[in-house]
């Protein structure tokens, strides 16, 4: 039986997070259609502002037409998910080419944003920072 050589994976895997959103990225080294949860990225994140945000890591590294990616993203809202996609894409690009790391780090795209929802406090009348109403008289 001939020895089988281990196949090099066709994609680079990375994970990005923001708030409660987790994005799992597969970065492919060829141009193609970018999908998010099996939808075109322009349909999932509509608008010019969102387009500018998710293309930023690719434009910084000057590889806009050299890579495409697929994403599975869960949790949080649309903008939390968008930030998770950007974080994961930046991580995948640094795995693909370590020379991109200083460029992305300078723009803050590799930093995981630690801000999350504050937990509910007991004795606060419901929300985390709400004060109980004091009686007037």
mmCIF file of C-alpha atoms in Angstrom:
data_model
loop_
_atom_site.group_PDB
_atom_site.id
_atom_site.type_symbol
_atom_site.label_atom_id
_atom_site.label_comp_id
_atom_site.label_asym_id
_atom_site.label_seq_id
_atom_site.Cartn_x
_atom_site.Cartn_y
_atom_site.Cartn_z
ATOM 1 C CA UNK A 1 0.000 0.000 0.000
ATOM 2 C CA UNK A 2 1.538 3.361 -0.986
ATOM 3 C CA UNK A 3 2.193 5.925 1.687
ATOM 4 C CA UNK A 4 -0.366 8.685 1.714
ATOM 5 C CA UNK A 5 0.976 12.181 2.076
ATOM 6 C CA UNK A 6 -1.064 14.427 4.343
ATOM 7 C CA UNK A 7 -3.069 16.915 2.299
ATOM 8 C CA UNK A 8 -2.573 20.582 2.959
ATOM 9 C CA UNK A 9 -5.933 22.106 3.910
ATOM 10 C CA UNK A 10 -7.567 24.201 1.214
ATOM 11 C CA UNK A 11 -8.455 26.923 3.694
ATOM 12 C CA UNK A 12 -7.241 28.720 6.817
ATOM 13 C CA UNK A 13 -9.491 28.543 9.871
ATOM 14 C CA UNK A 14 -9.814 31.332 12.450
ATOM 15 C CA UNK A 15 -12.326 32.446 15.047
ATOM 16 C CA UNK A 16 -13.374 35.992 15.924
ATOM 17 C CA UNK A 17 -15.463 37.238 18.837
ATOM 18 C CA UNK A 18 -17.341 40.370 19.924
ATOM 19 C CA UNK A 19 -19.915 40.682 22.760
ATOM 20 C CA UNK A 20 -21.659 37.278 22.573
ATOM 21 C CA UNK A 21 -21.069 36.774 18.825
ATOM 22 C CA UNK A 22 -18.677 34.090 17.601
ATOM 23 C CA UNK A 23 -17.618 34.002 13.937
ATOM 24 C CA UNK A 24 -15.886 30.953 12.453
ATOM 25 C CA UNK A 25 -13.942 31.963 9.336
ATOM 26 C CA UNK A 26 -12.629 29.827 6.483
ATOM 27 C CA UNK A 27 -10.216 31.854 4.345
ATOM 28 C CA UNK A 28 -9.553 30.556 0.816
ATOM 29 C CA UNK A 29 -6.568 31.660 -1.286
ATOM 30 C CA UNK A 30 -8.529 32.388 -4.440
ATOM 31 C CA UNK A 31 -11.162 34.904 -5.417
ATOM 32 C CA UNK A 32 -14.776 33.835 -5.169
ATOM 33 C CA UNK A 33 -18.075 34.595 -3.486
ATOM 34 C CA UNK A 34 -17.980 35.498 0.199
ATOM 35 C CA UNK A 35 -20.768 33.875 2.218
ATOM 36 C CA UNK A 36 -22.053 34.494 5.740
ATOM 37 C CA UNK A 37 -24.383 31.770 7.081
ATOM 38 C CA UNK A 38 -24.928 30.608 3.458
ATOM 39 C CA UNK A 39 -26.024 34.092 2.314
ATOM 40 C CA UNK A 40 -24.043 36.576 0.247
ATOM 41 C CA UNK A 41 -22.206 38.940 2.598
ATOM 42 C CA UNK A 42 -23.859 41.989 0.967
ATOM 43 C CA UNK A 43 -27.291 40.525 1.832
ATOM 44 C CA UNK A 44 -26.364 39.539 5.385
ATOM 45 C CA UNK A 45 -24.637 42.863 6.164
ATOM 46 C CA UNK A 46 -26.347 45.393 3.837
ATOM 47 C CA UNK A 47 -25.170 48.964 3.409
ATOM 48 C CA UNK A 48 -22.060 50.874 2.429
ATOM 49 C CA UNK A 49 -20.795 51.323 6.014
ATOM 50 C CA UNK A 50 -20.859 47.568 6.693
ATOM 51 C CA UNK A 51 -19.148 46.879 3.335
ATOM 52 C CA UNK A 52 -16.372 49.327 4.175
ATOM 53 C CA UNK A 53 -15.943 47.669 7.595
ATOM 54 C CA UNK A 54 -15.661 44.042 6.435
ATOM 55 C CA UNK A 55 -13.401 44.925 3.493
ATOM 56 C CA UNK A 56 -11.020 46.971 5.686
ATOM 57 C CA UNK A 57 -8.655 44.086 6.683
ATOM 58 C CA UNK A 58 -8.373 42.975 3.038
ATOM 59 C CA UNK A 59 -7.739 46.534 1.798
ATOM 60 C CA UNK A 60 -5.092 47.195 4.485
ATOM 61 C CA UNK A 61 -3.222 44.030 3.441
ATOM 62 C CA UNK A 62 -3.801 44.810 -0.264
ATOM 63 C CA UNK A 63 -5.339 41.373 -0.961
ATOM 64 C CA UNK A 64 -8.956 42.295 -1.772
ATOM 65 C CA UNK A 65 -9.113 40.148 -4.937
ATOM 66 C CA UNK A 66 -6.706 37.388 -3.821
ATOM 67 C CA UNK A 67 -8.798 35.847 -1.004
ATOM 68 C CA UNK A 68 -12.413 35.025 -0.289
ATOM 69 C CA UNK A 69 -13.965 33.600 2.858
ATOM 70 C CA UNK A 70 -16.992 31.823 4.271
ATOM 71 C CA UNK A 71 -18.349 32.546 7.734
ATOM 72 C CA UNK A 72 -20.630 30.846 10.240
ATOM 73 C CA UNK A 73 -21.632 33.403 12.862
ATOM 74 C CA UNK A 74 -23.934 33.033 15.887
ATOM 75 C CA UNK A 75 -24.966 35.191 18.842
ATOM 76 C CA UNK A 76 -25.391 38.902 19.565
ATOM 77 C CA UNK A 77 -26.859 41.381 17.040
ATOM 78 C CA UNK A 78 -25.840 42.308 13.505
ATOM 79 C CA UNK A 79 -23.103 44.796 14.441
ATOM 80 C CA UNK A 80 -21.664 42.510 17.118
ATOM 81 C CA UNK A 81 -21.567 39.779 14.471
ATOM 82 C CA UNK A 82 -19.951 42.147 11.958
ATOM 83 C CA UNK A 83 -17.197 43.027 14.438
ATOM 84 C CA UNK A 84 -16.688 39.310 15.154
ATOM 85 C CA UNK A 85 -16.300 38.649 11.403
ATOM 86 C CA UNK A 86 -13.727 41.457 11.089
ATOM 87 C CA UNK A 87 -11.796 40.112 14.097
ATOM 88 C CA UNK A 88 -11.785 36.552 12.720
ATOM 89 C CA UNK A 89 -10.837 37.670 9.213
ATOM 90 C CA UNK A 90 -7.898 39.661 10.579
ATOM 91 C CA UNK A 91 -6.719 36.626 12.552
ATOM 92 C CA UNK A 92 -6.996 34.405 9.463
ATOM 93 C CA UNK A 93 -4.964 36.865 7.386
ATOM 94 C CA UNK A 94 -2.157 36.845 9.984
ATOM 95 C CA UNK A 95 -2.084 33.038 9.841
ATOM 96 C CA UNK A 96 -1.947 33.196 6.020
ATOM 97 C CA UNK A 97 0.896 35.730 6.037
ATOM 98 C CA UNK A 98 2.619 36.814 9.299
ATOM 99 C CA UNK A 99 3.829 40.002 7.546
ATOM 100 C CA UNK A 100 0.249 41.340 7.759
ATOM 101 C CA UNK A 101 0.315 41.290 11.572
ATOM 102 C CA UNK A 102 1.890 44.746 12.195
ATOM 103 C CA UNK A 103 -0.452 46.382 9.653
ATOM 104 C CA UNK A 104 -3.573 44.914 11.259
ATOM 105 C CA UNK A 105 -2.320 45.418 14.819
ATOM 106 C CA UNK A 106 -1.699 49.114 14.135
ATOM 107 C CA UNK A 107 -5.365 49.551 13.111
ATOM 108 C CA UNK A 108 -6.554 47.586 16.185
ATOM 109 C CA UNK A 109 -8.182 44.811 14.158
ATOM 110 C CA UNK A 110 -6.482 41.964 16.042
ATOM 111 C CA UNK A 111 -7.574 43.186 19.481
ATOM 112 C CA UNK A 112 -10.594 41.441 20.980
ATOM 113 C CA UNK A 113 -12.964 44.169 22.237
ATOM 114 C CA UNK A 114 -13.583 43.212 25.905
ATOM 115 C CA UNK A 115 -16.749 45.295 26.371
ATOM 116 C CA UNK A 116 -19.755 43.096 27.075
ATOM 117 C CA UNK A 117 -23.171 43.544 28.634
ATOM 118 C CA UNK A 118 -23.035 44.253 32.370
ATOM 119 C CA UNK A 119 -24.780 41.635 34.471
ATOM 120 C CA UNK A 120 -27.984 42.333 36.357
ATOM 121 C CA UNK A 121 -27.376 43.407 39.975
ATOM 122 C CA UNK A 122 -29.602 42.317 42.838
ATOM 123 C CA UNK A 123 -31.487 45.005 44.731
ATOM 124 C CA UNK A 124 -31.347 47.401 41.796
ATOM 125 C CA UNK A 125 -34.948 47.152 40.617
ATOM 126 C CA UNK A 126 -34.368 45.155 37.445
ATOM 127 C CA UNK A 127 -31.450 46.402 35.351
ATOM 128 C CA UNK A 128 -27.725 46.575 36.099
ATOM 129 C CA UNK A 129 -27.415 50.312 36.884
ATOM 130 C CA UNK A 130 -30.994 51.227 37.628
ATOM 131 C CA UNK A 131 -31.765 52.847 40.994
ATOM 132 C CA UNK A 132 -34.889 51.997 42.927
ATOM 133 C CA UNK A 133 -37.348 54.875 42.991
ATOM 134 C CA UNK A 134 -37.300 56.712 46.310
ATOM 135 C CA UNK A 135 -40.590 57.781 47.928
ATOM 136 C CA UNK A 136 -41.319 61.494 47.605
ATOM 137 C CA UNK A 137 -42.734 61.952 51.123
#
